[in-house]
Short mmCIF file of N, CA and C in Angstrom, two decimals:
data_model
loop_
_atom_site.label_atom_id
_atom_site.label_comp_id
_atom_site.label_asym_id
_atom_site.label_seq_id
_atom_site.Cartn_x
_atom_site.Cartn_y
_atom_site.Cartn_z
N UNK A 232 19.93 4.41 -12.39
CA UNK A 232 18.75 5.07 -12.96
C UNK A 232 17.53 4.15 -12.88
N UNK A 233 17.51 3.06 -13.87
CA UNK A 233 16.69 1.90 -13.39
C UNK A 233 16.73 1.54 -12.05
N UNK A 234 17.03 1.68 -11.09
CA UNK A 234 17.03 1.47 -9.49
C UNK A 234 15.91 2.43 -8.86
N UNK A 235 16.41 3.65 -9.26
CA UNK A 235 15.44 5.11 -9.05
C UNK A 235 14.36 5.16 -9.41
N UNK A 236 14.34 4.74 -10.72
CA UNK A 236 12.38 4.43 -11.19
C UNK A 236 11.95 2.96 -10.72
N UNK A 237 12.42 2.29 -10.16
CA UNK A 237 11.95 0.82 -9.21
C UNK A 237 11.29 1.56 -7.93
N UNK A 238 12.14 2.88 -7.46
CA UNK A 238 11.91 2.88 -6.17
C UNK A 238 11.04 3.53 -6.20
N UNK A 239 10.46 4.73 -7.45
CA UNK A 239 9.05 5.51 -7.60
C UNK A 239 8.24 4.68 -7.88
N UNK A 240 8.42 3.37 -8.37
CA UNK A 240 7.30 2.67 -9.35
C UNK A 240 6.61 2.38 -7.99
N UNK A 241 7.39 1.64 -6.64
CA UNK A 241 6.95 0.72 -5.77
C UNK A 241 6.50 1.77 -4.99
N UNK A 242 7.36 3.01 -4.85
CA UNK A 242 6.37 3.90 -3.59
C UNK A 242 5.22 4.07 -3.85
N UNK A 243 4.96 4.61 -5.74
CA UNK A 243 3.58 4.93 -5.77
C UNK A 243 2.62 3.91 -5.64
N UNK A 244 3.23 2.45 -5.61
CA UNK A 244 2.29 0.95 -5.63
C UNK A 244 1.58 1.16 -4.27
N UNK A 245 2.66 1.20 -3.28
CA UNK A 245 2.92 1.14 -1.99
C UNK A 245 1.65 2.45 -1.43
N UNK A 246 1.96 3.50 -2.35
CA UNK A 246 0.68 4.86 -1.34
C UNK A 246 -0.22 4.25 -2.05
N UNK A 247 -0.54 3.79 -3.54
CA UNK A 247 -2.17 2.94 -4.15
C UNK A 247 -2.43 2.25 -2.92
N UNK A 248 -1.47 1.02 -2.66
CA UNK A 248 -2.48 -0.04 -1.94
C UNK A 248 -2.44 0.99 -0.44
N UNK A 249 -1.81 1.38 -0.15
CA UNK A 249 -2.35 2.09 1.06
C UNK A 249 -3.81 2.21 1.07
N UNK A 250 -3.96 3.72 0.14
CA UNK A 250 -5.20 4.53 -0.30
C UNK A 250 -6.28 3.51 -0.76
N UNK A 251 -6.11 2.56 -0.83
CA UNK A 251 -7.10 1.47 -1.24
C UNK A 251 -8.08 0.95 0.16
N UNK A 252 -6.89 0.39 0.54
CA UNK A 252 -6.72 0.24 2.13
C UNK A 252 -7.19 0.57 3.50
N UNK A 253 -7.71 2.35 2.85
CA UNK A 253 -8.15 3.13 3.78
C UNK A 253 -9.10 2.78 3.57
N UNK A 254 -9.81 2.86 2.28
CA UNK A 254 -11.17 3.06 1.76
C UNK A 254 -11.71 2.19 2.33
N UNK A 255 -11.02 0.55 2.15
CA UNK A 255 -11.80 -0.47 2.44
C UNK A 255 -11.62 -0.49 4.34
N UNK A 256 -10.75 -0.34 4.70
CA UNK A 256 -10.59 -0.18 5.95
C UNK A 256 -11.84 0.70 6.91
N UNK A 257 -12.10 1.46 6.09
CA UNK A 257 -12.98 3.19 6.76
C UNK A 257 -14.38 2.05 6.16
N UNK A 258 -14.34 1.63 5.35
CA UNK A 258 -15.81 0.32 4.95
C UNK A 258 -16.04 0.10 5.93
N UNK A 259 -15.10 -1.69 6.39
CA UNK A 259 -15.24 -2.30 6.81
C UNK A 259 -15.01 -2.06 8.44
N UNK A 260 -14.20 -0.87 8.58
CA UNK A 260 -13.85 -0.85 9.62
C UNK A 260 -13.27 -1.83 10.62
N UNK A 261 -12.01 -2.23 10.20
CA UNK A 261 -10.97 -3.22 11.13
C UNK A 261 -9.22 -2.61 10.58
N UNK A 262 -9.57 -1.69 12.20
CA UNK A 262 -7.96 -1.07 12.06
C UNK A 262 -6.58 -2.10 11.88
N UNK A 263 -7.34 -2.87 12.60
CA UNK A 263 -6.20 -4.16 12.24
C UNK A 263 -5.29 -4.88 11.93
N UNK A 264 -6.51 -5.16 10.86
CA UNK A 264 -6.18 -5.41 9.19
C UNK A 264 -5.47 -4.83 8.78
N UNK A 265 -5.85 -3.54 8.35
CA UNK A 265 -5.66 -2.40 7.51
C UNK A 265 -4.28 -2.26 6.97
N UNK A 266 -3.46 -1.84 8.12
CA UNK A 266 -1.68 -1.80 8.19
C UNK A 266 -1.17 -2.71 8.07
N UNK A 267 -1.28 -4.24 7.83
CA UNK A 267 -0.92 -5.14 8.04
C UNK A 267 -0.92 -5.45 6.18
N UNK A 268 -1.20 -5.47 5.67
CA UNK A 268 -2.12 -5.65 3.90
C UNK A 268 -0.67 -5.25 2.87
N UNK A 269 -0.90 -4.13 3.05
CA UNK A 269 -0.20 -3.07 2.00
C UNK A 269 1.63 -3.88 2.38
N UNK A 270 1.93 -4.18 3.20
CA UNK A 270 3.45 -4.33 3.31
C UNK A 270 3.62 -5.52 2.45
N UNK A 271 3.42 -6.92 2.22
CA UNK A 271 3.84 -7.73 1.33
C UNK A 271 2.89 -7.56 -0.18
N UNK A 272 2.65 -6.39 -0.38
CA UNK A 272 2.21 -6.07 -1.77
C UNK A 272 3.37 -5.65 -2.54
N UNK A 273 4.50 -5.19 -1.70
CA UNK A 273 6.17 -4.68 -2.39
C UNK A 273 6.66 -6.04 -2.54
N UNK A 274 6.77 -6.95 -1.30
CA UNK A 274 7.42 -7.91 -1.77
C UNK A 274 7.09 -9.30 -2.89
#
């Protein structure tokens, strides 16, 4: 059960920093970057 709400807690972390991501991404504009960011925000 506690495993199951780890894995909603981090997806929804995981689509935040995405959606963050974009924003600043679609800013700054560097596709790059962008995808590269959000993956060691889980770990």
């Amino acid at each position: 059960m506690s495993i199951l709400c780890f894995l909603m807690l981090s997806t929804v972390l995981y689509t935040f920093t995405l959606f963050l991501d974009f924003i600043s991404s679609s800013k700054i504009s560097n596709p790059i970057y962008a995808p590269v960011r959000p993956a060691p925000a889980l770990i």
